[in-house]
PDB file of C-alpha atoms in Angstrom:
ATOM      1  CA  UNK A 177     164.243  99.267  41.875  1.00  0.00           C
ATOM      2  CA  UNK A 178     163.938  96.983  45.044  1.00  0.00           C
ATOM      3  CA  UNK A 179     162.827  99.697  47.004  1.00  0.00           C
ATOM      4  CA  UNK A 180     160.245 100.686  44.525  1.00  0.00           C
ATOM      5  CA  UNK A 181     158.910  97.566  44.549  1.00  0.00           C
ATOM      6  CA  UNK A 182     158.442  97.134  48.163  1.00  0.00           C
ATOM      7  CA  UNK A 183     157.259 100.970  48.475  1.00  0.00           C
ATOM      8  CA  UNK A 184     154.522  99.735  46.242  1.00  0.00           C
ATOM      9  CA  UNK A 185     153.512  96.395  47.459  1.00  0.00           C
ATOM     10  CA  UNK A 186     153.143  98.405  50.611  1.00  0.00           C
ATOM     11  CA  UNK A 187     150.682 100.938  49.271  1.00  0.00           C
ATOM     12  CA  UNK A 188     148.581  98.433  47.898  1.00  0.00           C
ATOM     13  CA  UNK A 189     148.279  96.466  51.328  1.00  0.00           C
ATOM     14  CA  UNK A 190     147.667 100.001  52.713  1.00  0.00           C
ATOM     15  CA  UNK A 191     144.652 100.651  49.979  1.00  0.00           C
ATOM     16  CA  UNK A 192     143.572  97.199  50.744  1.00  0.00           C
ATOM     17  CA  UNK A 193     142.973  97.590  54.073  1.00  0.00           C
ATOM     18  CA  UNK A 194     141.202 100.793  53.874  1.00  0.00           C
ATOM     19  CA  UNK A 195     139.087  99.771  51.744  1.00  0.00           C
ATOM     20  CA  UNK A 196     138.075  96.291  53.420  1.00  0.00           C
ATOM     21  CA  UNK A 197     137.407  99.200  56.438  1.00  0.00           C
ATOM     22  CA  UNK A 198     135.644 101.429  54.694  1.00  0.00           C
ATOM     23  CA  UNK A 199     133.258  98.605  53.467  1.00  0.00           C
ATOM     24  CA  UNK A 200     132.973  96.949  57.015  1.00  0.00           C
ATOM     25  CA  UNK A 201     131.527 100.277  58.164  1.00  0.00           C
ATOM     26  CA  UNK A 202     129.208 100.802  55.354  1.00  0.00           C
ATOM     27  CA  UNK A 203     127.588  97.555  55.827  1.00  0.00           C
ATOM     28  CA  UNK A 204     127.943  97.577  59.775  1.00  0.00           C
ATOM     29  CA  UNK A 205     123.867  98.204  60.806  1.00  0.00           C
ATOM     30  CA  UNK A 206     123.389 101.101  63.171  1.00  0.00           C
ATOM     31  CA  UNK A 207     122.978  99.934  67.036  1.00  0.00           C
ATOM     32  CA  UNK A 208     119.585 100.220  68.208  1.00  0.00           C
ATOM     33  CA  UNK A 209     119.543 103.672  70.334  1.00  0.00           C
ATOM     34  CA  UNK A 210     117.310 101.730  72.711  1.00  0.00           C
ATOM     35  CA  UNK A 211     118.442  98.328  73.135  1.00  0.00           C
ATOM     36  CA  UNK A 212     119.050  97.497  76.755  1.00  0.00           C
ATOM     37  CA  UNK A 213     122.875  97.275  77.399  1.00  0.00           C
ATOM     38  CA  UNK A 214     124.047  94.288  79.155  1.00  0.00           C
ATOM     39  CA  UNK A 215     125.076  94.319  82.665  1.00  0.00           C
ATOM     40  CA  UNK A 216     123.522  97.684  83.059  1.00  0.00           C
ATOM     41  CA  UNK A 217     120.074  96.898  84.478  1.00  0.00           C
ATOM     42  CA  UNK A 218     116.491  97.413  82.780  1.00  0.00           C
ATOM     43  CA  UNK A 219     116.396 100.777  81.082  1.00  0.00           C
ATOM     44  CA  UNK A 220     114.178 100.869  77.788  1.00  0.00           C
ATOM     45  CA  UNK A 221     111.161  98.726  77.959  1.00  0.00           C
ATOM     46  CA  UNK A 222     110.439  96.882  74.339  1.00  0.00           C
ATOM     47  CA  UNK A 223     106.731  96.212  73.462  1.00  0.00           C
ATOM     48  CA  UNK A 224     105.539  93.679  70.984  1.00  0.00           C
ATOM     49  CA  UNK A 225     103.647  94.424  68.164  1.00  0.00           C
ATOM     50  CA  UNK A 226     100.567  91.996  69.430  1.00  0.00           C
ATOM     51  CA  UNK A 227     100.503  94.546  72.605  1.00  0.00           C
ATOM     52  CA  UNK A 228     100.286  97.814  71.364  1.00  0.00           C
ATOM     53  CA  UNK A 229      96.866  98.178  72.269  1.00  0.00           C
ATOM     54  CA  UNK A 230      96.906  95.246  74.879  1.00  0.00           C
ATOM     55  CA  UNK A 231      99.466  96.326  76.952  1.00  0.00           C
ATOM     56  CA  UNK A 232      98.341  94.581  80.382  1.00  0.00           C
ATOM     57  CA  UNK A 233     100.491  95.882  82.762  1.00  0.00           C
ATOM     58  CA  UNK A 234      99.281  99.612  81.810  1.00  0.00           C
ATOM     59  CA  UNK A 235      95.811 100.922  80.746  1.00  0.00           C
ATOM     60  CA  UNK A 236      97.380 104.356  80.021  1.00  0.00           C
ATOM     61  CA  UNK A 237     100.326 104.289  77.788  1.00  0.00           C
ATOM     62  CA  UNK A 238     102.910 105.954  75.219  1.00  0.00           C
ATOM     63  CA  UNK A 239     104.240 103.812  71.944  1.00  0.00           C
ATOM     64  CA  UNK A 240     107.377 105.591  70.423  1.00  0.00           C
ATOM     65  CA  UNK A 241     107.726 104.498  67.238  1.00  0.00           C
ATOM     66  CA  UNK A 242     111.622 104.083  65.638  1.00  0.00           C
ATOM     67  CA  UNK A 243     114.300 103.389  63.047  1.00  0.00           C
ATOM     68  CA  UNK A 244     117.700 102.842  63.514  1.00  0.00           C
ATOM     69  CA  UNK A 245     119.558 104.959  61.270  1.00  0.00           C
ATOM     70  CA  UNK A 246     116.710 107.669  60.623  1.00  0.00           C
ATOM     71  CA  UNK A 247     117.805 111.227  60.149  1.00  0.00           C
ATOM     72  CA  UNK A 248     114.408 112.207  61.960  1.00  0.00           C
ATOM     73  CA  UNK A 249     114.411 109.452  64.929  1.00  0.00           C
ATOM     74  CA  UNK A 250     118.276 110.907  65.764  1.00  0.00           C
ATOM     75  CA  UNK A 251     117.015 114.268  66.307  1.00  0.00           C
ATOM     76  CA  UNK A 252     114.647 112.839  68.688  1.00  0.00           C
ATOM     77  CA  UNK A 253     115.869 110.175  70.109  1.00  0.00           C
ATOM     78  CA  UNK A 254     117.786 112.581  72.713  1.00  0.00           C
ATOM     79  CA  UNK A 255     114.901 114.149  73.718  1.00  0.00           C
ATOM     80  CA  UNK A 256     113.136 111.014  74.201  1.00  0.00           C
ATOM     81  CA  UNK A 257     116.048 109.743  76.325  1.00  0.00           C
ATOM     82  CA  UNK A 258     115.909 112.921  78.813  1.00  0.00           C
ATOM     83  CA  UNK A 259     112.555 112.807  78.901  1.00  0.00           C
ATOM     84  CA  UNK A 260     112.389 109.108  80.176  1.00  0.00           C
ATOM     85  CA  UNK A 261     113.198 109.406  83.666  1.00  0.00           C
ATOM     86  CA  UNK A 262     110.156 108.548  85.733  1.00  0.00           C
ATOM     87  CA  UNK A 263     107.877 107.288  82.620  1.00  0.00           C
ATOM     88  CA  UNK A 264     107.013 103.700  83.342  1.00  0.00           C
ATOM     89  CA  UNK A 265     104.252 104.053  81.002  1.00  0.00           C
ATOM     90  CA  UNK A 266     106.791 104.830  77.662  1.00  0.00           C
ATOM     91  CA  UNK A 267     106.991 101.799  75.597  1.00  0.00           C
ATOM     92  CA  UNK A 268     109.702 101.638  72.488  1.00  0.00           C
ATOM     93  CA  UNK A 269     109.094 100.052  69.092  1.00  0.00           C
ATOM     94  CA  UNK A 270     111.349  99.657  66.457  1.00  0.00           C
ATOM     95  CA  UNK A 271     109.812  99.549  63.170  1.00  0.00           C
ATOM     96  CA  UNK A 272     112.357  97.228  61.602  1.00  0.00           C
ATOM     97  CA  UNK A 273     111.145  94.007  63.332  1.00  0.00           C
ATOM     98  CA  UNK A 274     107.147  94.798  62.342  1.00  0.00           C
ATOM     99  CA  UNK A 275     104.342  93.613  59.794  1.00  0.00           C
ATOM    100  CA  UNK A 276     102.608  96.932  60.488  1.00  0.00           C
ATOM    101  CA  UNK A 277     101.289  98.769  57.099  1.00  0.00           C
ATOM    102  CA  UNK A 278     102.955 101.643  56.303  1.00  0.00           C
ATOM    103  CA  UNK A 279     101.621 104.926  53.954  1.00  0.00           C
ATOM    104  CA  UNK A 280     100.202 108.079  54.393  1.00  0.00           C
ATOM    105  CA  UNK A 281      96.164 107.502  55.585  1.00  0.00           C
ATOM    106  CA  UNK A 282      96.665 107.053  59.295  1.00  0.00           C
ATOM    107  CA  UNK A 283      92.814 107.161  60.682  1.00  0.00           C
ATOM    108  CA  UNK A 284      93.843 106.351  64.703  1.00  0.00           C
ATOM    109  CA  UNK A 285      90.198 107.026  66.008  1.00  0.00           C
ATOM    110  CA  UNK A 286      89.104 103.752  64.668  1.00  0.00           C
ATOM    111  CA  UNK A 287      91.901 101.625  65.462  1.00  0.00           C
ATOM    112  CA  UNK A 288      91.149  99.157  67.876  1.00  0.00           C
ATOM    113  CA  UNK A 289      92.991  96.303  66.513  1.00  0.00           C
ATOM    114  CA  UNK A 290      97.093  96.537  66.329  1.00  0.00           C
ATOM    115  CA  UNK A 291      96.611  94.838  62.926  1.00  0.00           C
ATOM    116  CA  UNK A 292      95.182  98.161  61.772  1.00  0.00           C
ATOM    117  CA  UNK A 293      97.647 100.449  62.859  1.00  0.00           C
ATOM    118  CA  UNK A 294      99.360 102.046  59.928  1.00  0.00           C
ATOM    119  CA  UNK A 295     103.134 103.867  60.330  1.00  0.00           C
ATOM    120  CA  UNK A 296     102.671 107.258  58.984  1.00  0.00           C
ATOM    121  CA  UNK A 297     106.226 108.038  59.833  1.00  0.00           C
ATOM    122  CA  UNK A 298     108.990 107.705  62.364  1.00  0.00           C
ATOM    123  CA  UNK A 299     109.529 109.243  64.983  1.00  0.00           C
ATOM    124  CA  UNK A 300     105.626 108.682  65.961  1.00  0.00           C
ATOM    125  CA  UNK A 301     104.452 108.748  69.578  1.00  0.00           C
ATOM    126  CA  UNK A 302     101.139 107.118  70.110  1.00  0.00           C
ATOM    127  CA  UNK A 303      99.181 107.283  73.564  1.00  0.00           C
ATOM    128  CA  UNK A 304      96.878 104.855  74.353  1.00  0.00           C
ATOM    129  CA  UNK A 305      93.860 104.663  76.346  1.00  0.00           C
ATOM    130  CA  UNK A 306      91.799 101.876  77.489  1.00  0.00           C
ATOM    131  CA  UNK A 307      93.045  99.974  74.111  1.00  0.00           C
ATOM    132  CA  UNK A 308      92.249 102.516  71.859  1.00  0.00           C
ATOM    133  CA  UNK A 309      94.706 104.870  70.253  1.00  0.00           C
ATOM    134  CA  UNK A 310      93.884 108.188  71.935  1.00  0.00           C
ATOM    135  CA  UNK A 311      96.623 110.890  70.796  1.00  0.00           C
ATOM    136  CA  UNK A 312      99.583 110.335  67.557  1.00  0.00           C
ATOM    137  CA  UNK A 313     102.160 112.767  67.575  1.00  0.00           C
ATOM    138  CA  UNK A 314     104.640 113.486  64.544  1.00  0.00           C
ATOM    139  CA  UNK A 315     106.276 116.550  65.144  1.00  0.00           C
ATOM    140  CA  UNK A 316     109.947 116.264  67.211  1.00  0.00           C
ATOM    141  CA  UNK A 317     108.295 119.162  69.274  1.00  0.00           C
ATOM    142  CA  UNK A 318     104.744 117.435  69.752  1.00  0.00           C
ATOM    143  CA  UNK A 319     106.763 114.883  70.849  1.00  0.00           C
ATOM    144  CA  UNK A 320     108.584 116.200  73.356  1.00  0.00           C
ATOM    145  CA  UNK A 321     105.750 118.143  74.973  1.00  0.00           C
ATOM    146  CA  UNK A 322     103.742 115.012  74.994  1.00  0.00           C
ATOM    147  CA  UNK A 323     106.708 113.400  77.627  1.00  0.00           C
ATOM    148  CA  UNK A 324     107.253 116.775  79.897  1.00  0.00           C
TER     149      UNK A 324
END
């Protein structure tokens, strides 16, 4: 009876515990596939939202657009990764931390104010040109042709 008791109490811290686990990683928030790691140098270069367009150190420009946690961004993000080596003009937003509209009429020939950018979709790759939106790309593939 004493060991039964103890053989239970046991089981219950056991169930305890994986549950308080099992909820810590539900919660946890995915890491940001492009946050700079510390002690590891410059790697992914960040762009504010009020510079998308107004990016002064480059006329000529790419804007990948991100979640953390998307389905569609993971597939990519690899790709986007290999692809970086020797782009100083790739720029990385996550769309977590923005005001931008979001929704399906995306007219980027008239856009000449950040404001007025709207998120289609993540991934999205926008080039820019002399503060204009020149190029948005959807497709993983269009994507990863528009890096090469």
């Amino acid at each position: 009876m004493e060991k039964s008791k103890k053989t239970l109490k046991m089981i219950g811290i056991c169930i305890i515990g994986l549950v308080i686990v099992v909820a810590v990683n539900m919660l946890k928030k995915p890491e940001d596939p492009f946050k700079n790691p510390k002690g590891v140098g410059f790697r992914y270069q960040h762009i504010e939202e009020k510079n998308l367009l107004n990016n002064s150190e480059n006329d000529t420009y790419f804007v990948y657009f991100y979640e953390t946690g998307n389905k569609q961004c993971e597939e990519v993000n690899d790709d986007v990764k290999k692809t970086l080596s020797g782009h100083s003009n790739l720029y990385f937003f996550n769309v977590e931390d923005t005001t931008l509209k979001t929704g399906k009429d995306f007219d980027y020939k008239n856009v000449t104010d950040y404001k007025d950018i709207t998120i289609k979709q993540v991934p999205m790759l926008i080039h820019v040109e002399n503060k204009k939106i020149d190029h948005v790309y959807y497709k993983a593939s269009d994507i990863k042709k528009a890096l090469e």
